[in-house]
mmCIF file of N, CA and C and ligand atoms in Angstrom:
data_model
loop_
_atom_site.group_PDB
_atom_site.id
_atom_site.type_symbol
_atom_site.label_atom_id
_atom_site.label_comp_id
_atom_site.label_asym_id
_atom_site.label_seq_id
_atom_site.Cartn_x
_atom_site.Cartn_y
_atom_site.Cartn_z
ATOM 1 N N UNK A 480 -3.101 2.253 -2.352
ATOM 2 C CA UNK A 480 -2.998 3.707 -2.272
ATOM 3 C C UNK A 480 -2.377 4.253 -3.554
ATOM 4 N N UNK A 481 -1.414 3.545 -4.120
ATOM 5 C CA UNK A 481 -0.788 3.979 -5.375
ATOM 6 C C UNK A 481 -1.852 4.046 -6.470
ATOM 7 N N UNK A 482 -2.643 3.000 -6.621
ATOM 8 C CA UNK A 482 -3.660 2.987 -7.683
ATOM 9 C C UNK A 482 -4.768 4.006 -7.393
ATOM 10 N N UNK A 483 -5.157 4.114 -6.115
ATOM 11 C CA UNK A 483 -6.207 5.094 -5.794
ATOM 12 C C UNK A 483 -5.713 6.505 -6.079
ATOM 13 N N UNK A 484 -4.406 6.721 -5.841
ATOM 14 C CA UNK A 484 -3.876 8.092 -6.024
ATOM 15 C C UNK A 484 -3.971 8.508 -7.484
ATOM 16 N N UNK A 485 -4.040 7.544 -8.387
ATOM 17 C CA UNK A 485 -4.125 7.980 -9.792
ATOM 18 C C UNK A 485 -5.464 7.605 -10.435
ATOM 19 N N UNK A 486 -6.429 7.253 -9.611
ATOM 20 C CA UNK A 486 -7.795 6.987 -10.114
ATOM 21 C C UNK A 486 -8.841 7.679 -9.229
ATOM 22 N N UNK A 487 -8.921 9.034 -9.324
ATOM 23 C CA UNK A 487 -9.833 9.763 -8.422
ATOM 24 C C UNK A 487 -11.297 9.319 -8.523
ATOM 25 N N UNK A 488 -11.707 8.871 -9.710
ATOM 26 C CA UNK A 488 -13.105 8.439 -9.834
ATOM 27 C C UNK A 488 -13.355 7.192 -8.993
ATOM 28 N N UNK A 489 -12.314 6.353 -8.835
ATOM 29 C CA UNK A 489 -12.460 5.152 -7.993
ATOM 30 C C UNK A 489 -12.552 5.572 -6.525
ATOM 31 N N UNK A 490 -11.733 6.550 -6.138
ATOM 32 C CA UNK A 490 -11.782 7.044 -4.750
ATOM 33 C C UNK A 490 -13.187 7.574 -4.438
ATOM 34 N N UNK A 491 -13.747 8.342 -5.374
ATOM 35 C CA UNK A 491 -15.077 8.944 -5.138
ATOM 36 C C UNK A 491 -16.128 7.845 -4.945
ATOM 37 N N UNK A 492 -16.091 6.826 -5.812
ATOM 38 C CA UNK A 492 -17.087 5.744 -5.723
ATOM 39 C C UNK A 492 -16.885 4.942 -4.442
ATOM 40 N N UNK A 493 -15.621 4.704 -4.059
ATOM 41 C CA UNK A 493 -15.328 3.932 -2.845
ATOM 42 C C UNK A 493 -15.787 4.706 -1.614
ATOM 43 N N UNK A 494 -15.484 6.004 -1.590
ATOM 44 C CA UNK A 494 -15.894 6.816 -0.432
ATOM 45 C C UNK A 494 -17.413 6.851 -0.318
ATOM 46 N N UNK A 495 -18.097 6.873 -1.470
ATOM 47 C CA UNK A 495 -19.571 6.938 -1.378
ATOM 48 C C UNK A 495 -20.099 5.610 -0.846
ATOM 49 N N UNK A 496 -19.487 4.479 -1.242
ATOM 50 C CA UNK A 496 -19.945 3.187 -0.698
ATOM 51 C C UNK A 496 -19.675 3.134 0.807
ATOM 52 N N UNK A 497 -18.461 3.554 1.217
ATOM 53 C CA UNK A 497 -18.111 3.522 2.640
ATOM 54 C C UNK A 497 -19.001 4.499 3.405
ATOM 55 N N UNK A 498 -19.187 5.691 2.805
ATOM 56 C CA UNK A 498 -20.003 6.729 3.452
ATOM 57 C C UNK A 498 -21.429 6.259 3.692
ATOM 58 N N UNK A 499 -22.013 5.650 2.677
ATOM 59 C CA UNK A 499 -23.424 5.254 2.838
ATOM 60 C C UNK A 499 -23.546 4.046 3.758
ATOM 61 N N UNK A 500 -22.500 3.271 3.882
ATOM 62 C CA UNK A 500 -22.588 2.072 4.746
ATOM 63 C C UNK A 500 -22.175 2.382 6.182
ATOM 64 N N UNK A 501 -21.064 3.147 6.337
ATOM 65 C CA UNK A 501 -20.474 3.299 7.676
ATOM 66 C C UNK A 501 -20.456 4.738 8.160
ATOM 67 N N UNK A 502 -20.624 5.694 7.211
ATOM 68 C CA UNK A 502 -20.376 7.095 7.580
ATOM 69 C C UNK A 502 -18.903 7.401 7.373
ATOM 70 N N UNK A 503 -18.566 8.665 7.251
ATOM 71 C CA UNK A 503 -17.182 9.070 6.981
ATOM 72 C C UNK A 503 -16.656 9.873 8.166
ATOM 73 N N UNK A 504 -15.327 9.816 8.404
ATOM 74 C CA UNK A 504 -14.716 10.659 9.437
ATOM 75 C C UNK A 504 -15.191 10.273 10.832
ATOM 76 N N UNK A 505 -15.281 11.271 11.719
ATOM 77 C CA UNK A 505 -15.569 10.971 13.144
ATOM 78 C C UNK A 505 -16.987 10.413 13.312
ATOM 79 N N UNK A 506 -17.880 10.669 12.371
ATOM 80 C CA UNK A 506 -19.237 10.108 12.494
ATOM 81 C C UNK A 506 -19.270 8.647 12.065
ATOM 82 N N UNK A 507 -18.205 8.199 11.405
ATOM 83 C CA UNK A 507 -18.212 6.844 10.853
ATOM 84 C C UNK A 507 -18.066 5.797 11.949
ATOM 85 N N UNK A 508 -18.602 4.614 11.661
ATOM 86 C CA UNK A 508 -18.423 3.526 12.651
ATOM 87 C C UNK A 508 -17.476 2.479 12.071
ATOM 88 N N UNK A 509 -16.910 1.661 12.924
ATOM 89 C CA UNK A 509 -15.980 0.619 12.449
ATOM 90 C C UNK A 509 -16.771 -0.422 11.657
ATOM 91 N N UNK A 510 -16.205 -0.953 10.556
ATOM 92 C CA UNK A 510 -16.940 -1.958 9.778
ATOM 93 C C UNK A 510 -16.999 -3.295 10.514
ATOM 94 N N UNK A 511 -18.140 -3.966 10.418
ATOM 95 C CA UNK A 511 -18.243 -5.337 10.935
ATOM 96 C C UNK A 511 -17.789 -6.279 9.821
ATOM 97 N N UNK A 512 -17.689 -7.548 10.115
ATOM 98 C CA UNK A 512 -17.292 -8.532 9.112
ATOM 99 C C UNK A 512 -18.322 -8.530 7.973
ATOM 100 N N UNK A 513 -19.594 -8.421 8.362
ATOM 101 C CA UNK A 513 -20.664 -8.410 7.345
ATOM 102 C C UNK A 513 -20.537 -7.170 6.452
ATOM 103 N N UNK A 514 -20.230 -6.034 7.057
ATOM 104 C CA UNK A 514 -20.036 -4.809 6.256
ATOM 105 C C UNK A 514 -18.954 -5.064 5.203
ATOM 106 N N UNK A 515 -17.825 -5.603 5.641
ATOM 107 C CA UNK A 515 -16.704 -5.810 4.714
ATOM 108 C C UNK A 515 -17.111 -6.744 3.586
ATOM 109 N N UNK A 516 -17.843 -7.789 3.940
ATOM 110 C CA UNK A 516 -18.259 -8.763 2.931
ATOM 111 C C UNK A 516 -19.238 -8.132 1.945
ATOM 112 N N UNK A 517 -20.079 -7.235 2.445
ATOM 113 C CA UNK A 517 -21.146 -6.695 1.588
ATOM 114 C C UNK A 517 -20.747 -5.417 0.866
ATOM 115 N N UNK A 518 -19.569 -4.881 1.171
ATOM 116 C CA UNK A 518 -19.137 -3.689 0.412
ATOM 117 C C UNK A 518 -18.447 -4.169 -0.858
ATOM 118 N N UNK A 519 -19.285 -4.402 -1.899
ATOM 119 C CA UNK A 519 -18.793 -5.036 -3.131
ATOM 120 C C UNK A 519 -17.726 -4.222 -3.829
ATOM 121 N N UNK A 520 -17.890 -2.885 -3.820
ATOM 122 C CA UNK A 520 -16.904 -2.083 -4.546
ATOM 123 C C UNK A 520 -15.562 -2.134 -3.833
ATOM 124 N N UNK A 521 -15.607 -2.125 -2.516
ATOM 125 C CA UNK A 521 -14.368 -2.248 -1.737
ATOM 126 C C UNK A 521 -13.670 -3.561 -2.092
ATOM 127 N N UNK A 522 -14.442 -4.662 -2.128
ATOM 128 C CA UNK A 522 -13.838 -5.962 -2.482
ATOM 129 C C UNK A 522 -13.266 -5.916 -3.891
ATOM 130 N N UNK A 523 -14.004 -5.264 -4.804
ATOM 131 C CA UNK A 523 -13.522 -5.177 -6.194
ATOM 132 C C UNK A 523 -12.206 -4.405 -6.247
ATOM 133 N N UNK A 524 -12.108 -3.322 -5.472
ATOM 134 C CA UNK A 524 -10.873 -2.510 -5.471
ATOM 135 C C UNK A 524 -9.703 -3.355 -4.947
ATOM 136 N N UNK A 525 -9.939 -4.104 -3.884
ATOM 137 C CA UNK A 525 -8.856 -4.925 -3.324
ATOM 138 C C UNK A 525 -8.475 -6.036 -4.302
ATOM 139 N N UNK A 526 -9.486 -6.694 -4.882
ATOM 140 C CA UNK A 526 -9.182 -7.783 -5.833
ATOM 141 C C UNK A 526 -8.437 -7.262 -7.052
ATOM 142 N N UNK A 527 -8.867 -6.094 -7.558
ATOM 143 C CA UNK A 527 -8.212 -5.545 -8.742
ATOM 144 C C UNK A 527 -6.777 -5.123 -8.407
ATOM 145 N N UNK A 528 -6.572 -4.627 -7.183
ATOM 146 C CA UNK A 528 -5.212 -4.273 -6.753
ATOM 147 C C UNK A 528 -4.333 -5.524 -6.745
ATOM 148 N N UNK A 529 -4.889 -6.634 -6.203
ATOM 149 C CA UNK A 529 -4.092 -7.871 -6.139
ATOM 150 C C UNK A 529 -3.928 -8.507 -7.518
ATOM 151 N N UNK A 530 -4.840 -8.182 -8.473
ATOM 152 C CA UNK A 530 -4.645 -8.692 -9.835
ATOM 153 C C UNK A 530 -3.407 -8.028 -10.451
ATOM 154 N N UNK A 531 -3.339 -6.716 -10.339
ATOM 155 C CA UNK A 531 -2.218 -5.997 -10.958
ATOM 156 C C UNK A 531 -0.941 -6.096 -10.125
ATOM 157 N N UNK A 532 -1.104 -6.149 -8.818
ATOM 158 C CA UNK A 532 0.060 -6.157 -7.913
ATOM 159 C C UNK A 532 -0.056 -7.332 -6.941
ATOM 160 N N UNK A 533 0.023 -8.584 -7.432
ATOM 161 C CA UNK A 533 -0.174 -9.720 -6.529
ATOM 162 C C UNK A 533 0.902 -9.767 -5.438
ATOM 163 N N UNK A 534 0.468 -10.007 -4.191
ATOM 164 C CA UNK A 534 1.407 -10.036 -3.069
ATOM 165 C C UNK A 534 2.414 -11.178 -3.244
ATOM 166 N N UNK A 535 2.020 -12.246 -3.926
ATOM 167 C CA UNK A 535 2.944 -13.343 -4.256
ATOM 168 C C UNK A 535 3.048 -13.358 -5.783
ATOM 169 N N UNK A 536 3.984 -12.577 -6.379
ATOM 170 C CA UNK A 536 3.976 -12.380 -7.837
ATOM 171 C C UNK A 536 4.443 -13.601 -8.635
ATOM 172 N N UNK A 537 5.159 -14.507 -8.005
ATOM 173 C CA UNK A 537 5.512 -15.760 -8.698
ATOM 174 C C UNK A 537 5.636 -16.859 -7.654
ATOM 175 N N UNK A 538 5.624 -18.080 -8.127
ATOM 176 C CA UNK A 538 5.653 -19.202 -7.198
ATOM 177 C C UNK A 538 6.220 -20.411 -7.931
ATOM 178 N N UNK A 539 6.433 -21.488 -7.238
ATOM 179 C CA UNK A 539 6.940 -22.668 -7.950
ATOM 180 C C UNK A 539 6.415 -23.956 -7.332
ATOM 181 N N UNK A 540 6.453 -24.987 -8.140
ATOM 182 C CA UNK A 540 6.124 -26.344 -7.713
ATOM 183 C C UNK A 540 7.232 -27.262 -8.211
ATOM 184 N N UNK A 541 7.478 -28.316 -7.468
ATOM 185 C CA UNK A 541 8.509 -29.272 -7.880
ATOM 186 C C UNK A 541 7.827 -30.573 -8.264
ATOM 187 N N UNK A 542 8.227 -31.168 -9.385
ATOM 188 C CA UNK A 542 7.618 -32.430 -9.830
ATOM 189 C C UNK A 542 8.117 -33.570 -8.939
ATOM 190 N N UNK A 543 7.185 -34.269 -8.298
ATOM 191 C CA UNK A 543 7.577 -35.396 -7.432
ATOM 192 C C UNK A 543 7.758 -36.661 -8.259
ATOM 193 N N UNK A 544 7.178 -36.671 -9.470
ATOM 194 C CA UNK A 544 7.304 -37.824 -10.372
ATOM 195 C C UNK A 544 7.569 -37.289 -11.789
ATOM 196 N N UNK A 545 8.021 -38.151 -12.704
ATOM 197 C CA UNK A 545 8.103 -37.750 -14.112
ATOM 198 C C UNK A 545 6.692 -37.416 -14.564
ATOM 199 N N UNK A 546 6.514 -36.265 -15.185
ATOM 200 C CA UNK A 546 5.161 -35.872 -15.593
ATOM 201 C C UNK A 546 5.237 -34.974 -16.825
ATOM 202 N N UNK A 547 4.125 -34.378 -17.205
ATOM 203 C CA UNK A 547 4.122 -33.474 -18.367
ATOM 204 C C UNK A 547 3.288 -32.241 -18.052
ATOM 205 N N UNK A 548 3.588 -31.139 -18.742
ATOM 206 C CA UNK A 548 2.693 -29.975 -18.758
ATOM 207 C C UNK A 548 1.900 -30.093 -20.053
ATOM 208 N N UNK A 549 0.599 -29.744 -20.024
ATOM 209 C CA UNK A 549 -0.251 -30.037 -21.200
ATOM 210 C C UNK A 549 0.136 -29.285 -22.470
ATOM 211 N N UNK A 550 0.655 -28.084 -22.356
ATOM 212 C CA UNK A 550 0.960 -27.278 -23.559
ATOM 213 C C UNK A 550 2.329 -26.621 -23.405
ATOM 214 N N UNK A 551 2.786 -25.994 -24.508
ATOM 215 C CA UNK A 551 4.045 -25.251 -24.462
ATOM 216 C C UNK A 551 5.112 -25.875 -25.326
ATOM 217 N N UNK A 552 4.924 -27.109 -25.733
ATOM 218 C CA UNK A 552 5.958 -27.793 -26.496
ATOM 219 C C UNK A 552 5.804 -27.600 -27.999
ATOM 220 N N UNK A 553 6.907 -27.847 -28.730
ATOM 221 C CA UNK A 553 6.943 -27.724 -30.191
ATOM 222 C C UNK A 553 6.745 -26.276 -30.624
ATOM 223 N N UNK A 554 7.150 -25.956 -31.840
ATOM 224 C CA UNK A 554 7.109 -24.544 -32.268
ATOM 225 C C UNK A 554 5.740 -23.889 -32.061
ATOM 226 N N UNK A 555 4.664 -24.637 -32.229
ATOM 227 C CA UNK A 555 3.343 -24.014 -32.047
ATOM 228 C C UNK A 555 2.947 -23.917 -30.574
ATOM 229 N N UNK A 556 3.739 -24.511 -29.688
ATOM 230 C CA UNK A 556 3.432 -24.418 -28.258
ATOM 231 C C UNK A 556 2.218 -25.215 -27.851
ATOM 232 N N UNK A 557 1.730 -26.107 -28.717
ATOM 233 C CA UNK A 557 0.480 -26.822 -28.396
ATOM 234 C C UNK A 557 0.715 -28.225 -27.887
ATOM 235 N N UNK A 558 1.972 -28.689 -27.912
ATOM 236 C CA UNK A 558 2.229 -30.085 -27.495
ATOM 237 C C UNK A 558 2.640 -30.148 -26.025
ATOM 238 N N UNK A 559 2.444 -31.321 -25.403
ATOM 239 C CA UNK A 559 2.856 -31.471 -24.000
ATOM 240 C C UNK A 559 4.366 -31.285 -23.843
ATOM 241 N N UNK A 560 4.766 -30.884 -22.624
ATOM 242 C CA UNK A 560 6.192 -30.722 -22.296
ATOM 243 C C UNK A 560 6.545 -31.721 -21.209
ATOM 244 N N UNK A 561 7.640 -32.459 -21.412
ATOM 245 C CA UNK A 561 8.075 -33.431 -20.408
ATOM 246 C C UNK A 561 8.683 -32.723 -19.194
ATOM 247 N N UNK A 562 8.319 -33.188 -17.987
ATOM 248 C CA UNK A 562 8.855 -32.591 -16.748
ATOM 249 C C UNK A 562 9.409 -33.717 -15.881
ATOM 250 N N UNK A 563 10.727 -33.939 -15.920
ATOM 251 C CA UNK A 563 11.294 -35.028 -15.119
ATOM 252 C C UNK A 563 11.127 -34.775 -13.611
ATOM 253 N N UNK A 564 11.085 -35.856 -12.870
ATOM 254 C CA UNK A 564 10.981 -35.771 -11.411
ATOM 255 C C UNK A 564 12.046 -34.820 -10.863
ATOM 256 N N UNK A 565 11.691 -33.974 -9.912
ATOM 257 C CA UNK A 565 12.658 -33.064 -9.283
ATOM 258 C C UNK A 565 12.775 -31.729 -9.987
ATOM 259 N N UNK A 566 12.066 -31.564 -11.126
ATOM 260 C CA UNK A 566 12.136 -30.287 -11.841
ATOM 261 C C UNK A 566 11.331 -29.228 -11.099
ATOM 262 N N UNK A 567 11.907 -28.046 -10.953
ATOM 263 C CA UNK A 567 11.153 -26.914 -10.383
ATOM 264 C C UNK A 567 10.422 -26.213 -11.522
ATOM 265 N N UNK A 568 9.117 -25.996 -11.358
ATOM 266 C CA UNK A 568 8.339 -25.279 -12.379
ATOM 267 C C UNK A 568 7.883 -23.959 -11.763
ATOM 268 N N UNK A 569 8.388 -22.869 -12.329
ATOM 269 C CA UNK A 569 8.005 -21.537 -11.826
ATOM 270 C C UNK A 569 6.790 -21.048 -12.610
ATOM 271 N N UNK A 570 5.918 -20.356 -11.941
ATOM 272 C CA UNK A 570 4.829 -19.681 -12.671
ATOM 273 C C UNK A 570 4.654 -18.305 -12.054
ATOM 274 N N UNK A 571 4.208 -17.365 -12.883
ATOM 275 C CA UNK A 571 4.063 -16.002 -12.380
ATOM 276 C C UNK A 571 2.614 -15.546 -12.444
ATOM 277 N N UNK A 572 2.020 -15.387 -11.254
ATOM 278 C CA UNK A 572 0.651 -14.849 -11.214
ATOM 279 C C UNK A 572 0.654 -13.433 -11.792
ATOM 280 N N UNK A 573 1.703 -12.693 -11.550
ATOM 281 C CA UNK A 573 1.746 -11.299 -12.019
ATOM 282 C C UNK A 573 1.684 -11.245 -13.541
ATOM 283 N N UNK A 574 2.466 -12.098 -14.203
ATOM 284 C CA UNK A 574 2.448 -12.094 -15.679
ATOM 285 C C UNK A 574 1.108 -12.609 -16.190
ATOM 286 N N UNK A 575 0.630 -13.702 -15.586
ATOM 287 C CA UNK A 575 -0.640 -14.284 -16.059
ATOM 288 C C UNK A 575 -1.776 -13.261 -15.927
ATOM 289 N N UNK A 576 -1.784 -12.549 -14.802
ATOM 290 C CA UNK A 576 -2.911 -11.644 -14.537
ATOM 291 C C UNK A 576 -2.849 -10.376 -15.372
ATOM 292 N N UNK A 577 -1.789 -10.244 -16.169
ATOM 293 C CA UNK A 577 -1.699 -9.074 -17.057
ATOM 294 C C UNK A 577 -1.698 -9.490 -18.525
ATOM 295 N N UNK A 578 -1.903 -10.814 -18.775
ATOM 296 C CA UNK A 578 -1.846 -11.306 -20.161
ATOM 297 C C UNK A 578 -3.161 -11.023 -20.882
ATOM 298 N N UNK A 579 -3.136 -10.206 -21.943
ATOM 299 C CA UNK A 579 -4.370 -9.839 -22.666
ATOM 300 C C UNK A 579 -5.063 -11.071 -23.242
ATOM 301 N N UNK A 580 -4.299 -12.093 -23.646
ATOM 302 C CA UNK A 580 -4.927 -13.261 -24.289
ATOM 303 C C UNK A 580 -5.729 -14.103 -23.301
ATOM 304 N N UNK A 581 -5.601 -13.822 -22.010
ATOM 305 C CA UNK A 581 -6.377 -14.601 -21.028
ATOM 306 C C UNK A 581 -7.668 -13.894 -20.643
ATOM 307 N N UNK A 582 -7.905 -12.730 -21.249
ATOM 308 C CA UNK A 582 -9.118 -11.974 -20.930
ATOM 309 C C UNK A 582 -9.936 -11.743 -22.190
ATOM 310 N N UNK A 583 -11.195 -11.287 -22.038
ATOM 311 C CA UNK A 583 -12.030 -11.035 -23.219
ATOM 312 C C UNK A 583 -11.297 -10.110 -24.192
ATOM 313 N N UNK A 584 -11.363 -10.453 -25.455
ATOM 314 C CA UNK A 584 -10.635 -9.660 -26.464
ATOM 315 C C UNK A 584 -11.462 -8.449 -26.898
ATOM 316 N N UNK A 585 -10.761 -7.531 -27.604
ATOM 317 C CA UNK A 585 -11.413 -6.298 -28.077
ATOM 318 C C UNK A 585 -12.682 -6.652 -28.834
ATOM 319 N N UNK A 586 -13.720 -5.843 -28.664
ATOM 320 C CA UNK A 586 -14.977 -6.119 -29.364
ATOM 321 C C UNK A 586 -15.887 -6.991 -28.517
ATOM 322 N N UNK A 587 -15.299 -7.720 -27.563
ATOM 323 C CA UNK A 587 -16.123 -8.555 -26.671
ATOM 324 C C UNK A 587 -16.689 -7.641 -25.576
ATOM 325 N N UNK A 588 -17.979 -7.792 -25.172
ATOM 326 C CA UNK A 588 -18.576 -6.889 -24.170
ATOM 327 C C UNK A 588 -17.730 -6.765 -22.899
ATOM 328 N N UNK A 589 -17.060 -7.849 -22.507
ATOM 329 C CA UNK A 589 -16.315 -7.796 -21.249
ATOM 330 C C UNK A 589 -14.898 -7.278 -21.423
ATOM 331 N N UNK A 590 -14.559 -6.752 -22.629
ATOM 332 C CA UNK A 590 -13.172 -6.350 -22.872
ATOM 333 C C UNK A 590 -12.719 -5.239 -21.923
ATOM 334 N N UNK A 591 -11.491 -5.349 -21.447
ATOM 335 C CA UNK A 591 -10.833 -4.251 -20.718
ATOM 336 C C UNK A 591 -9.339 -4.410 -20.942
ATOM 337 N N UNK A 592 -8.589 -3.338 -20.758
ATOM 338 C CA UNK A 592 -7.131 -3.397 -20.921
ATOM 339 C C UNK A 592 -6.523 -3.942 -19.629
ATOM 340 N N UNK A 593 -5.993 -5.184 -19.630
ATOM 341 C CA UNK A 593 -5.508 -5.787 -18.379
ATOM 342 C C UNK A 593 -4.315 -5.065 -17.751
ATOM 343 N N UNK A 594 -3.717 -4.123 -18.479
ATOM 344 C CA UNK A 594 -2.597 -3.388 -17.886
ATOM 345 C C UNK A 594 -3.084 -2.144 -17.148
ATOM 346 N N UNK A 595 -4.352 -1.899 -17.228
ATOM 347 C CA UNK A 595 -4.893 -0.721 -16.524
ATOM 348 C C UNK A 595 -5.632 -1.176 -15.270
HETATM 349 C C1 HEM B 896 -3.313 -10.393 0.322
HETATM 350 C C2 HEM B 896 -3.411 -11.418 1.121
HETATM 351 C C3 HEM B 896 -2.795 -12.777 0.843
HETATM 352 C C4 HEM B 896 -2.265 -13.296 -0.288
HETATM 353 C C5 HEM B 896 -2.125 -12.638 -1.652
HETATM 354 C C6 HEM B 896 -1.842 -14.657 0.024
HETATM 355 C C7 HEM B 896 -1.263 -15.508 -0.909
HETATM 356 C C8 HEM B 896 -0.971 -16.833 -0.664
HETATM 357 C C9 HEM B 896 -0.538 -17.762 -1.675
HETATM 358 C C10 HEM B 896 -0.279 -17.431 -3.140
HETATM 359 C C11 HEM B 896 -0.395 -18.965 -1.081
HETATM 360 C C12 HEM B 896 -0.009 -20.285 -1.765
HETATM 361 C C13 HEM B 896 1.434 -20.548 -1.577
HETATM 362 C C14 HEM B 896 1.765 -21.881 -2.202
HETATM 363 O O1 HEM B 896 0.929 -22.747 -2.256
HETATM 364 O O2 HEM B 896 2.878 -22.000 -2.667
HETATM 365 C C15 HEM B 896 -0.743 -18.785 0.313
HETATM 366 C C16 HEM B 896 -0.732 -19.805 1.236
HETATM 367 C C17 HEM B 896 -1.105 -19.626 2.544
HETATM 368 N N1 HEM B 896 -1.573 -18.488 3.130
HETATM 369 FE FE1 HEM B 896 -1.795 -16.712 2.254
HETATM 370 N N2 HEM B 896 -2.120 -14.950 1.313
HETATM 371 C C18 HEM B 896 -2.703 -13.829 1.853
HETATM 372 C C19 HEM B 896 -3.141 -13.692 3.137
HETATM 373 C C20 HEM B 896 -3.104 -14.686 4.102
HETATM 374 C C21 HEM B 896 -3.613 -14.549 5.443
HETATM 375 C C22 HEM B 896 -4.251 -13.290 5.984
HETATM 376 C C23 HEM B 896 -3.392 -15.735 6.071
HETATM 377 C C24 HEM B 896 -3.699 -16.175 7.469
HETATM 378 C C25 HEM B 896 -4.380 -15.490 8.314
HETATM 379 C C26 HEM B 896 -2.755 -16.612 5.109
HETATM 380 C C27 HEM B 896 -2.356 -17.901 5.362
HETATM 381 C C28 HEM B 896 -1.866 -18.782 4.439
HETATM 382 C C29 HEM B 896 -1.563 -20.171 4.713
HETATM 383 C C30 HEM B 896 -1.734 -20.882 6.027
HETATM 384 C C31 HEM B 896 -1.069 -20.711 3.525
HETATM 385 C C32 HEM B 896 -0.599 -22.139 3.269
HETATM 386 C C33 HEM B 896 -1.795 -22.916 2.717
HETATM 387 C C34 HEM B 896 -1.406 -24.340 2.369
HETATM 388 O O3 HEM B 896 -0.295 -24.581 1.982
HETATM 389 O O4 HEM B 896 -2.278 -25.162 2.475
HETATM 390 N N3 HEM B 896 -2.593 -15.949 3.932
HETATM 391 N N4 HEM B 896 -1.094 -17.488 0.537
#
């Protein structure tokens, strides 16, 4: 609702998809499972909401054995990092899903601003 409140063009497109599939207001019918699956724009809106505002914004794993992470070590960050048994490794889906370097860069056809 927060994102829809500041993206009226998204609301208009979503309402038109819902309207043409289910009807709007008192004439509208409840969506079936198939309706929900086939309303692509609705799914895109929910997925994009969870990209920017993930319900689980960070998480962790604990190393059960001595192991390594493939990158992050040394000044260039390209060498493996040692992870002793029992180490908690935190990762943030929220940060990852907003990192510009993980998405198509400017000039690439698929480019978009991941903070928007
Ligand atoms: C927006 C919706 C949801 C999000 C973002 C979400 C997110 C997550 C995440 C990130 C995990 C992995 C946790 C981990 O491995 O440390 C997880 C696990 C799990 N979620 Fe959800 N979840 C959602 C909805 C649901 C729903 C609706 C159900 C059940 C009806 C559900 C049931 C579970 C179960 C059973 C696990 C444990 C899976 C396992 O460890 O094998 N989740 N969820």
